[in-house]
CSV table of C-alpha atoms in Angstrom, one decimal:
chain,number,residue,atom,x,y,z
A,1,UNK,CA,0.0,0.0,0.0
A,2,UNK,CA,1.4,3.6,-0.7
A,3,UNK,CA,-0.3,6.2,1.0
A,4,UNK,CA,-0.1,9.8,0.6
A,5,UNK,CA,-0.6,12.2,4.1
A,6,UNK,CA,-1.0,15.5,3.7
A,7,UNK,CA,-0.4,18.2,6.2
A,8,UNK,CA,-0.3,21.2,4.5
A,9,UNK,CA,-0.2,24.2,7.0
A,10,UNK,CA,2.5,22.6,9.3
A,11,UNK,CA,5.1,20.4,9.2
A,12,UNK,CA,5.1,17.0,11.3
A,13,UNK,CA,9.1,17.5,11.6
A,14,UNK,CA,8.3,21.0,13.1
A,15,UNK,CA,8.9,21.2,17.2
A,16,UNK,CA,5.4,20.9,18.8
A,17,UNK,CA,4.1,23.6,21.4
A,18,UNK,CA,5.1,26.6,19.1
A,19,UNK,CA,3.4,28.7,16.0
A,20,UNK,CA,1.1,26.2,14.4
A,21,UNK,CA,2.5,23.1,16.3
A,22,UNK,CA,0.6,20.7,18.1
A,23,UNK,CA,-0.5,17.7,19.4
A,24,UNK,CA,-1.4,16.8,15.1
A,25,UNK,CA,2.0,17.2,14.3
A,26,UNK,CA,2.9,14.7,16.9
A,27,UNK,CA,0.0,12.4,15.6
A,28,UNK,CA,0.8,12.4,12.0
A,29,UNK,CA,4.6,12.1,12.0
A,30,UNK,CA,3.7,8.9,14.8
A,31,UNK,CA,0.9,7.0,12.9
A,32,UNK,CA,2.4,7.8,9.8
A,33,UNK,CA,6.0,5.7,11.5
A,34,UNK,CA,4.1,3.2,13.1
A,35,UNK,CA,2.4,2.4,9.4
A,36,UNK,CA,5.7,2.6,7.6
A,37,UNK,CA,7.0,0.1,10.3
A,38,UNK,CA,3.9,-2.3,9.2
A,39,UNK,CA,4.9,-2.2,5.7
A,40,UNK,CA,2.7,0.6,4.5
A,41,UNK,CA,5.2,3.2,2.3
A,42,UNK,CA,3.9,6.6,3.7
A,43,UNK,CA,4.6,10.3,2.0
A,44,UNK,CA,3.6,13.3,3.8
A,45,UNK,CA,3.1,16.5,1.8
A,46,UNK,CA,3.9,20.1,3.7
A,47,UNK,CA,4.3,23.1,2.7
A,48,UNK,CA,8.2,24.1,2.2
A,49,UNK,CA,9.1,26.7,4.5
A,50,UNK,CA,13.0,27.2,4.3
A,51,UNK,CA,14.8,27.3,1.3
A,52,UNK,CA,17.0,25.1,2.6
A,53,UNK,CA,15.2,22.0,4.1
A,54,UNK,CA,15.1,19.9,0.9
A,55,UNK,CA,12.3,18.9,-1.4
A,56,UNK,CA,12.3,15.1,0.2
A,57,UNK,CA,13.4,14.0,3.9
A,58,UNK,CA,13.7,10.5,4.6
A,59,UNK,CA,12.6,10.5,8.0
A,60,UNK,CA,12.5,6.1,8.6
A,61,UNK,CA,12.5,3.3,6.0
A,62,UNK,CA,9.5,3.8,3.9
A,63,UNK,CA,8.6,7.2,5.6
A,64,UNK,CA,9.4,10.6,3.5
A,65,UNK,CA,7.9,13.9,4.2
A,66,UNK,CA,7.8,15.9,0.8
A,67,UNK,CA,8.5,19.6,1.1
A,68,UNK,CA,6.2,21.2,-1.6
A,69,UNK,CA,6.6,25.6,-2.7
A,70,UNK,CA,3.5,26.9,-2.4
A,71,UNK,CA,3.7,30.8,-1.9
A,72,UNK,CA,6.7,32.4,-0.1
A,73,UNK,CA,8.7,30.4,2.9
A,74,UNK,CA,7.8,32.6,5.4
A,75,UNK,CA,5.3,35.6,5.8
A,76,UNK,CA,3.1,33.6,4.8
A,77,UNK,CA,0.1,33.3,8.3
A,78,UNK,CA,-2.1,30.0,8.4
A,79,UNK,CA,-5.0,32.5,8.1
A,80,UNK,CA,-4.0,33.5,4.4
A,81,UNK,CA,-3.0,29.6,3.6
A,82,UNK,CA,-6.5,29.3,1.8
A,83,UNK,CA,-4.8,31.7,-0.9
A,84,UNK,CA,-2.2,29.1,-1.5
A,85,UNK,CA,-4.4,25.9,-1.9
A,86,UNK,CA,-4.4,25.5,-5.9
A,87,UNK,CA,-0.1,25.9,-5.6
A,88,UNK,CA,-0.2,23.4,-2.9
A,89,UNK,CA,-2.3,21.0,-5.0
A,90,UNK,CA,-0.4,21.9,-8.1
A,91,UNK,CA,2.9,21.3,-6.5
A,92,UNK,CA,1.8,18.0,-5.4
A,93,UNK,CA,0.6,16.9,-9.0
A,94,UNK,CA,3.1,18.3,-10.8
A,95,UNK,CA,5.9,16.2,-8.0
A,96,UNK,CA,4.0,13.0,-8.5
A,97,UNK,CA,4.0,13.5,-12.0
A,98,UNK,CA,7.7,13.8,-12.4
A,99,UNK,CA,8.9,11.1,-10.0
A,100,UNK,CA,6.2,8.7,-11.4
A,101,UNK,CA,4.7,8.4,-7.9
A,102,UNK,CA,1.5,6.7,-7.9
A,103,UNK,CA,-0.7,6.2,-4.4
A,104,UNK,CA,-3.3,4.1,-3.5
A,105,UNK,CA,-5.1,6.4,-0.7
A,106,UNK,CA,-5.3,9.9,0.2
A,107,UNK,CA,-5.6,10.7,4.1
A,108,UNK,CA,-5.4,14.4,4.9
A,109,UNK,CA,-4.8,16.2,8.2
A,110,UNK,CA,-7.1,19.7,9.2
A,111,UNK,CA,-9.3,21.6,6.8
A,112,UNK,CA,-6.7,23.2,4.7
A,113,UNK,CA,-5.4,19.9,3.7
A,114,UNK,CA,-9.0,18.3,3.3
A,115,UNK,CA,-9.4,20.5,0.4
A,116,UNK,CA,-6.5,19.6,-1.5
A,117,UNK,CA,-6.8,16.3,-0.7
A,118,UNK,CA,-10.7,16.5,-1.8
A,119,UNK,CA,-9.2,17.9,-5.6
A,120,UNK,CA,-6.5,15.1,-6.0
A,121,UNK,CA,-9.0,12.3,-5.4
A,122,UNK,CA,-11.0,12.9,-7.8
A,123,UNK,CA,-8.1,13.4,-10.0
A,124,UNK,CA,-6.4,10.0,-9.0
A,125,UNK,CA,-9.7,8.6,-8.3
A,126,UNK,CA,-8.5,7.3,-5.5
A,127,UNK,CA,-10.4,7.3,-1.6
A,128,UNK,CA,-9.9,10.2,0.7
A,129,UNK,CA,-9.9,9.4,4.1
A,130,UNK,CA,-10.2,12.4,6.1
A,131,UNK,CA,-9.0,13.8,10.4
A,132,UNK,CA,-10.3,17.0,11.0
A,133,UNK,CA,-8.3,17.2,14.4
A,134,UNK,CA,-10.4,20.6,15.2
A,135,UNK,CA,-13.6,22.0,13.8
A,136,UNK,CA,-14.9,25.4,13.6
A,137,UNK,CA,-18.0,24.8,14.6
A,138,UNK,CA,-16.6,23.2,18.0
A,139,UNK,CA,-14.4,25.7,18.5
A,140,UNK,CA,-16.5,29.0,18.3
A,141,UNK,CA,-19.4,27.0,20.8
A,142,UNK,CA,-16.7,26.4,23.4
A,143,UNK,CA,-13.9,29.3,22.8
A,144,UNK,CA,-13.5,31.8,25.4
A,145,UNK,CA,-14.8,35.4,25.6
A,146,UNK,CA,-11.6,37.3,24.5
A,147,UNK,CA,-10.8,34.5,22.0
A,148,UNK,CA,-11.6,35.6,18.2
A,149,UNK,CA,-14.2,33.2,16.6
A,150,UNK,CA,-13.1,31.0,13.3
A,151,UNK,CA,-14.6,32.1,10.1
A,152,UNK,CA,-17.4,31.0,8.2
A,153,UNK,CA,-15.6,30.3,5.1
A,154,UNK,CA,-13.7,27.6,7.0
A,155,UNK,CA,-16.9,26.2,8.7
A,156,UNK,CA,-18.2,26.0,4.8
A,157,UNK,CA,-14.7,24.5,4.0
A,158,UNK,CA,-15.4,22.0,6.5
A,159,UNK,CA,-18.6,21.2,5.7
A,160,UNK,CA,-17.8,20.0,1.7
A,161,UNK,CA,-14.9,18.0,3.7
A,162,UNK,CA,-17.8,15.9,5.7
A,163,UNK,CA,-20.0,15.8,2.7
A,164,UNK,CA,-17.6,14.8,0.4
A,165,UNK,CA,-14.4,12.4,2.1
A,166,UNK,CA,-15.1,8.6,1.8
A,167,UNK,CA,-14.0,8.0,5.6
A,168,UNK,CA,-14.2,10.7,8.6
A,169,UNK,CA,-11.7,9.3,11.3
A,170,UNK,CA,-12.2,11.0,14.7
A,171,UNK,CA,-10.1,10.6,17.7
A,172,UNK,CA,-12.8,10.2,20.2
A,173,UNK,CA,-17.1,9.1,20.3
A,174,UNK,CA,-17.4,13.2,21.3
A,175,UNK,CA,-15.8,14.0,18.4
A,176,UNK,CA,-18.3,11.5,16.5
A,177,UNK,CA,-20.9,13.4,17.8
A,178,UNK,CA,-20.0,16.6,17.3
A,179,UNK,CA,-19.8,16.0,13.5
A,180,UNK,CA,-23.4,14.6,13.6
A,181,UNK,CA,-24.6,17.4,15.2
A,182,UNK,CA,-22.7,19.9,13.5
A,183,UNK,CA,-22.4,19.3,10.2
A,184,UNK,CA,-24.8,16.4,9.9
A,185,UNK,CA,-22.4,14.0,9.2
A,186,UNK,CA,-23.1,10.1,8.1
A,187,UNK,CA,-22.2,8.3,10.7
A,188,UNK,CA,-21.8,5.5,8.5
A,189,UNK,CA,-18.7,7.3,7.4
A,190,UNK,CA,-17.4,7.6,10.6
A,191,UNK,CA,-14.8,5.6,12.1
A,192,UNK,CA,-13.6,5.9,16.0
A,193,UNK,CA,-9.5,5.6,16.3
A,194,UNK,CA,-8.2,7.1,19.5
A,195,UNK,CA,-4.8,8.4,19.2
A,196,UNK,CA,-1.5,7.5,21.1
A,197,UNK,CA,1.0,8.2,23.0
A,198,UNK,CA,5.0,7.3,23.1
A,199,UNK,CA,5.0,5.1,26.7
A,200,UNK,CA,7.9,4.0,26.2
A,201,UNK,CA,9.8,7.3,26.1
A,202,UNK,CA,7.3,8.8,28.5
A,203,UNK,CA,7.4,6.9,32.2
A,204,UNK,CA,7.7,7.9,35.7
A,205,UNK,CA,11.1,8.8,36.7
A,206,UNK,CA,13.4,7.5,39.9
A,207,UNK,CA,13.2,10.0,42.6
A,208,UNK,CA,16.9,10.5,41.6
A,209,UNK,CA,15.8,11.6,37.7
A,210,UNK,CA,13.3,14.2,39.3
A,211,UNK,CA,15.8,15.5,41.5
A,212,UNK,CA,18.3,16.2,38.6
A,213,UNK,CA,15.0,17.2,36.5
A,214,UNK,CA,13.9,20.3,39.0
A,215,UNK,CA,18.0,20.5,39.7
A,216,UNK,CA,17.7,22.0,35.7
A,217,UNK,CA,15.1,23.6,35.9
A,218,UNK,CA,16.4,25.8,39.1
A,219,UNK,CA,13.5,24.5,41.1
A,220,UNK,CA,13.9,23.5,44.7
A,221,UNK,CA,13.5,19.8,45.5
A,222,UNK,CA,10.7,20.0,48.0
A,223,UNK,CA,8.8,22.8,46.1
A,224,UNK,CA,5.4,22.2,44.6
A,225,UNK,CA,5.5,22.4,40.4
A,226,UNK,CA,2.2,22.5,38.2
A,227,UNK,CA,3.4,22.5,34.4
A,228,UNK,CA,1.7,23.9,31.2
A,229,UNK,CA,2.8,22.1,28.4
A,230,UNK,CA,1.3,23.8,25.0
A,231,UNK,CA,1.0,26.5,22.8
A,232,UNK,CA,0.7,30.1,24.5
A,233,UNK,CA,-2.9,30.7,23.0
A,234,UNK,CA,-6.6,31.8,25.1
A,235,UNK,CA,-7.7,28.5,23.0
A,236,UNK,CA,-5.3,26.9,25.5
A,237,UNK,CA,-5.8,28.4,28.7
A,238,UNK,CA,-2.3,29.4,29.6
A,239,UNK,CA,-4.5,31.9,31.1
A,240,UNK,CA,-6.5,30.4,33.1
A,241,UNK,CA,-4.2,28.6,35.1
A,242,UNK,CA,-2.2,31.8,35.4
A,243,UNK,CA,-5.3,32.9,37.1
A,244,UNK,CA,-6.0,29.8,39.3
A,245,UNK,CA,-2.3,30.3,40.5
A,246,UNK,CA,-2.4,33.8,41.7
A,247,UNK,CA,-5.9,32.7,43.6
A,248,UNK,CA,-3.8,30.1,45.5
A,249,UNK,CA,-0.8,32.4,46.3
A,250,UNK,CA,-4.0,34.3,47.4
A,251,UNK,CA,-5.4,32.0,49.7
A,252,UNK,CA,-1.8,31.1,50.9
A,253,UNK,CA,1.0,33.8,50.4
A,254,UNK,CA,4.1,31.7,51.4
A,255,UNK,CA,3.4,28.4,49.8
A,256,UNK,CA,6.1,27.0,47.9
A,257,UNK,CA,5.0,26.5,44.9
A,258,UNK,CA,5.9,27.3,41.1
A,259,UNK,CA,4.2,27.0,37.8
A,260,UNK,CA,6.2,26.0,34.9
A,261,UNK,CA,4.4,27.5,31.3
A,262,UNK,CA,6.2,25.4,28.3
A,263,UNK,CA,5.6,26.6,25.3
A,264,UNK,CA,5.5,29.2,22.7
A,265,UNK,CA,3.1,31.9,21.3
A,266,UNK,CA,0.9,30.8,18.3
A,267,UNK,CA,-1.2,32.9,16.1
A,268,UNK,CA,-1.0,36.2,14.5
A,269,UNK,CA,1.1,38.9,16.7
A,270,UNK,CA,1.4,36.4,19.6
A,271,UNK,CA,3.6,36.4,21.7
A,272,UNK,CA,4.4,35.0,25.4
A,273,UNK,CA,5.0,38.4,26.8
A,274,UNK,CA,1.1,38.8,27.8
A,275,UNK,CA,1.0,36.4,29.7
A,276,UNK,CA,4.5,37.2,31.1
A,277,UNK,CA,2.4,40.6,32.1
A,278,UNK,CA,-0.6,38.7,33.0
A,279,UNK,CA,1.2,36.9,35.8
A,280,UNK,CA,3.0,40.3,36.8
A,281,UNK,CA,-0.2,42.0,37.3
A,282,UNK,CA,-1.7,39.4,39.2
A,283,UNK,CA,1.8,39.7,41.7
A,284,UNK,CA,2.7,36.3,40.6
A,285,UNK,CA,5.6,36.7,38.3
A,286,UNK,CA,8.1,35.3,40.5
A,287,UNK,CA,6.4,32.2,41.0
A,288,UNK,CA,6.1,31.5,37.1
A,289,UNK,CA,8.7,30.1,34.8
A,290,UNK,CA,8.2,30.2,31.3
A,291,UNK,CA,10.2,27.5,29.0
A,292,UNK,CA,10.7,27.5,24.8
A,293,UNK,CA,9.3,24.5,23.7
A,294,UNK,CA,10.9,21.0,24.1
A,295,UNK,CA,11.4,18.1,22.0
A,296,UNK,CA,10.0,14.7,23.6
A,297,UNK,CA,13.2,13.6,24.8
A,298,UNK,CA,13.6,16.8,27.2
A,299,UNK,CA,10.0,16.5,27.7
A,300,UNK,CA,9.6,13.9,29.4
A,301,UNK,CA,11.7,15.4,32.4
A,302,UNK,CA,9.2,18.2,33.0
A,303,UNK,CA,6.7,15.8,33.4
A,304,UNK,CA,8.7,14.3,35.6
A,305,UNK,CA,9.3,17.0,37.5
A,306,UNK,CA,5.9,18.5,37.8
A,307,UNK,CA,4.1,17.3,40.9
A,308,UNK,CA,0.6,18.2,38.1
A,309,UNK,CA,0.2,18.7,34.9
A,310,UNK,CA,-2.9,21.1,34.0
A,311,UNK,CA,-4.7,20.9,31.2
A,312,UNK,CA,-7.0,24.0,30.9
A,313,UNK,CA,-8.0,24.0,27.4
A,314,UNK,CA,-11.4,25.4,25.8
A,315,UNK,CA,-11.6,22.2,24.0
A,316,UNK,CA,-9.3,19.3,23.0
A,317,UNK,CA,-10.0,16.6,20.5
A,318,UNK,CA,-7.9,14.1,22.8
A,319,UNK,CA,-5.4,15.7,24.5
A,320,UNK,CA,-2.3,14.1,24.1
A,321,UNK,CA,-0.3,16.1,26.4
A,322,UNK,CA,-2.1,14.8,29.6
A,323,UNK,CA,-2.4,11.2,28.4
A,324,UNK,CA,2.2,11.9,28.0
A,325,UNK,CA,2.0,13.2,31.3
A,326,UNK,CA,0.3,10.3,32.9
A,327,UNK,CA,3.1,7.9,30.8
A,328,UNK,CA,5.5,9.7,32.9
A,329,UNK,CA,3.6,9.2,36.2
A,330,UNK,CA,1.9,12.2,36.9
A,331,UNK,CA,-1.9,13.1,37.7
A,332,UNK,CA,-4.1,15.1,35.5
A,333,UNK,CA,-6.0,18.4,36.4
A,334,UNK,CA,-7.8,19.2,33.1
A,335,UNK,CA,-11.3,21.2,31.6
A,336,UNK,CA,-14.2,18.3,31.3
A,337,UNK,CA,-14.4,18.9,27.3
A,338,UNK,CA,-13.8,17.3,23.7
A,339,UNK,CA,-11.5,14.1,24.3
A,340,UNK,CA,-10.1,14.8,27.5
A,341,UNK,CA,-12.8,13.0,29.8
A,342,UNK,CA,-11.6,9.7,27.8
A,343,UNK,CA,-8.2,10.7,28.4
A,344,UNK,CA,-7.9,11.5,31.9
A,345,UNK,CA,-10.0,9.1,34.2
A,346,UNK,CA,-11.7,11.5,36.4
A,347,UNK,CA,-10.8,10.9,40.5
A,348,UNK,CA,-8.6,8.3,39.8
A,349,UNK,CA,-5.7,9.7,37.4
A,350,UNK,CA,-6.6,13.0,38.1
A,351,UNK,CA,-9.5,15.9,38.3
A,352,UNK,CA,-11.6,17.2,35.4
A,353,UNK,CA,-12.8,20.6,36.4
A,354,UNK,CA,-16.0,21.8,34.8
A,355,UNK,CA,-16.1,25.4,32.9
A,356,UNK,CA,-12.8,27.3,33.7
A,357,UNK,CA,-13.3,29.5,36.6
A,358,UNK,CA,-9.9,30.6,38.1
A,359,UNK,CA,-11.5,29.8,41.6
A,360,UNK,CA,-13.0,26.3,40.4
A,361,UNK,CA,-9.3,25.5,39.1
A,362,UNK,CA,-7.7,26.8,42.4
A,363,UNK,CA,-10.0,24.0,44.4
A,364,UNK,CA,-9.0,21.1,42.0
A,365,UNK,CA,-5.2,21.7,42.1
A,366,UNK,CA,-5.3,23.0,45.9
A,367,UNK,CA,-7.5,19.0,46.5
A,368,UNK,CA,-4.1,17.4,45.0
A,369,UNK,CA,-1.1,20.3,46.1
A,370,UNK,CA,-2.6,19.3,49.8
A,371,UNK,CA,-2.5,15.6,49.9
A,372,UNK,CA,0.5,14.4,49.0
A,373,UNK,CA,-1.0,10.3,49.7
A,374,UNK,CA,-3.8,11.3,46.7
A,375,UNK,CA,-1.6,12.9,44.5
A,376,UNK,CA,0.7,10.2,44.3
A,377,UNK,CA,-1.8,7.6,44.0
A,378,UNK,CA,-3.3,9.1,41.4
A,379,UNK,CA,0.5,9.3,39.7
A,380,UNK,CA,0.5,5.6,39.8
A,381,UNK,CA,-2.6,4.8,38.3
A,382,UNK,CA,-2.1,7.6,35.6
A,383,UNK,CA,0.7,5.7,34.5
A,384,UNK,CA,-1.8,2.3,34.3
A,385,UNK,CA,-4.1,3.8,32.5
A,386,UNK,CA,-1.5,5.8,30.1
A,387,UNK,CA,-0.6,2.2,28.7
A,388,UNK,CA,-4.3,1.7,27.4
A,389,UNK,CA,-3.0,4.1,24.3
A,390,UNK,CA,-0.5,3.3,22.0
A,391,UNK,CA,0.6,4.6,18.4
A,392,UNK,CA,1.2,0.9,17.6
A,393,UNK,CA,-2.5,0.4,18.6
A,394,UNK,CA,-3.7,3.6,16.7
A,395,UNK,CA,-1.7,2.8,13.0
A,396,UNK,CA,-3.3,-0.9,13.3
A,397,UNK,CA,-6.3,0.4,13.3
A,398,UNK,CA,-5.8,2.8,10.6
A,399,UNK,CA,-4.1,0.2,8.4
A,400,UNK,CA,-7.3,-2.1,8.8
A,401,UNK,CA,-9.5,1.5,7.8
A,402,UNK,CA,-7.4,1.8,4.9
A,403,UNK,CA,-8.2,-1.7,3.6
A,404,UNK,CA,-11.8,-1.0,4.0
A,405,UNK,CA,-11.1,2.5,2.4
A,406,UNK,CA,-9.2,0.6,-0.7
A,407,UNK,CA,-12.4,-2.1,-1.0
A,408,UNK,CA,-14.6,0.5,-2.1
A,409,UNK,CA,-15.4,1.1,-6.2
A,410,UNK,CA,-14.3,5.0,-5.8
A,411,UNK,CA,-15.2,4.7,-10.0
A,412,UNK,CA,-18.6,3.6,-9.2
A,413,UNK,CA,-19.1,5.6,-6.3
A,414,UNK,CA,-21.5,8.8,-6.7
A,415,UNK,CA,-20.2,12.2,-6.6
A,416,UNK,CA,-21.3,14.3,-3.6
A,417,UNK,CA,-22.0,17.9,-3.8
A,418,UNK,CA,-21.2,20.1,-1.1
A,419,UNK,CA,-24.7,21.9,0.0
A,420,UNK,CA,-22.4,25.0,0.5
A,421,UNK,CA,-24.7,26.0,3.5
């Protein structure tokens, strides 16, 4: 089987937790590895973004990530990517034309790549198999006050991608429902396939690993540490946990405690300096550390370090970076929405808070900060119920979905028309 991924607006080589990546960049580079490793020769198509980073990168045996000019490297802001989608597709004809690449399958990543991929299957007449990872209609009912809404032309986008892809894979049965209710999706199209997560880089550490862990970080052994791990966005609530912080510092002025924000700003004009100035108004700004982004391998020490990991976000297909931080042995205190109730098992590997009052969140981490016996107990049963997901798991799954996928008569199959409501 040859398959051709597309992930158009970022990179799955780029460093997750920064600009435009994220937890997908971490699921397509590792489903797209665990398939290769099952004998499945995987291409993934990105936008080029540096002169210099080469039109093909063999990234594993039968795993290439093709680097395709559409527009300029840089300048170039996902919201203005929609300008570049007929490059982007021509770019990937014109490359499979001249390297006499032929593929069985199409799956693509996000909206931006649905529509390309949606053009070159009905050129290839091959399926489409389709991961939204986000929706707009998801994310304007749940996004946050100061947060700016997504645009109807992407929620129209998104609707001719559930109207028109052969398969709809969703991480999570939330997510199933949510493009029922939404976009009035078939749900005979759908198909359930939780994501992953690396266990076997991510695991607890020895009390001798987290000591050298906070002994990096410039964090005092017997301090308390909640860690952010994400990108500095309101979608993310960076904010929120900002907030909670400052109403424990509040409630208890000498605590030792620190929060540890890793991660970097995403969007247009971002930057990690409000919330730098968030924590400084709030009288906090001693108390908060803010890290650049890490790759997995240095990753998994901040877990390691952090006594919690919060997980504040407006809404979360899965959330990958609390099931990592369970891997590595440590609760959970995340918002009860999208994926993350099947991710974190509420009151035993950690706390899902409901809505994201800063006073709400103070209660949930102040209910594990306080009892050290519960806290840890919930570390080791995070790291149980970490091992339920796997990327191995996850690219069976999808392998199996692709056979299905390549059973179907895509000649015989009718054309569906977007509604274009």
């Amino acid at each position: 089987m040859r398959l051709a991924m597309i992930s158009l607006h970022t990179s799955p080589l780029q460093q997750p937790g920064s600009g435009d990546a994220g937890g997908m960049n971490v699921y397509v580079l590792s489903t797209a590895t665990h398939l290769a490793r099952r004998g499945v020769e995987v291409d993934i198509f990105t936008r080029a973004t540096r002169k210099g980073q080469g039109e093909i990168v063999e990234v594993d045996p039968g795993l290439r990530v093709i680097n395709i000019v559409a527009g300029p490297y840089e300048g170039v802001s996902k919201e203005a990517l929609p300008t570049q989608l007929a490059a982007f597709a021509g770019g990937m004809l014109q490359w499979a034309h001249c390297h006499n690449e032929r593929y069985d399958l199409i799956h693509s990543h996000y909206w931006l790549s649905g529509q390309v991929g949606w053009l070159i299957r009905d050129l290839w007449r091959v399926p489409l198999v389709h991961t939204a990872h986000t929706l707009a209609a998801v994310k304007n009912a749940h996004r946050s006050a100061e947060d700016s809404p997504e645009s109807e032309a992407r929620r129209i986008c998104e609707q001719q991608l559930v109207d028109n892809a052969d398969v709809l894979v969703v991480n999570t049965e939330q997510e199933e429902a949510d493009l029922i209710h939404h976009y009035d999706a078939e749900e005979s199209r759908i198909r359930v396939i939780p994501p992953g997560a690396d266990t076997e880089l991510f695991t607890p550490g020895s009390d001798r690993a987290t000591e050298r862990a906070r002994r990096e970080l410039g964090i005092p052994l017997h301090t308390k540490v909640i860690a952010f791990v994400g990108r500095l966005q309101t979608f993310k609530g960076p904010q929120v946990l900002i907030k909670a912080a400052a109403e424990l510092f509040r409630r208890d002025p000498h605590q030792a405690l620190r929060i540890v924000m890793c991660g970097g700003p995403s969007g247009q004009h971002a930057t990690p300096e409000e919330y730098r100035q968030l924590a400084s108004s709030l009288g906090i700004e001693r108390k908060v550390r803010f890290l650049d982004p890490r790759p997995p391998a240095e990753l998994v020490a901040l877990y390691q370090a952090a006594d919690i990991v919060a997980v504040p976000s407006y809404n979360e297909s899965f959330g990958l970076v609390a099931v990592e931080a369970q891997a590595s042995g440590t609760p959970v205190v995340a918002a009860r929405v999208g994926g993350l109730p099947l991710a974190v098992a509420d009151g035993e590997t950690g706390i899902l808070v409901a809505g994201h009052d800063p006073h709400d969140w103070a209660d949930a981490l102040a209910e594990l900060l306080d009892n050290d016996e519960k806290r840890i107990a919930m570390g080791e049963a995070a790291q149980r119920w970490a091992r339920k997901f796997s990327w191995q798991a996850s690219a069976e799954k999808l392998a199996a979905l692709y056979d299905e996928a390549l059973a179907m008569d895509v000649e015989d199959c009718p054309q569906r028309h977007a509604r274009g409501d």
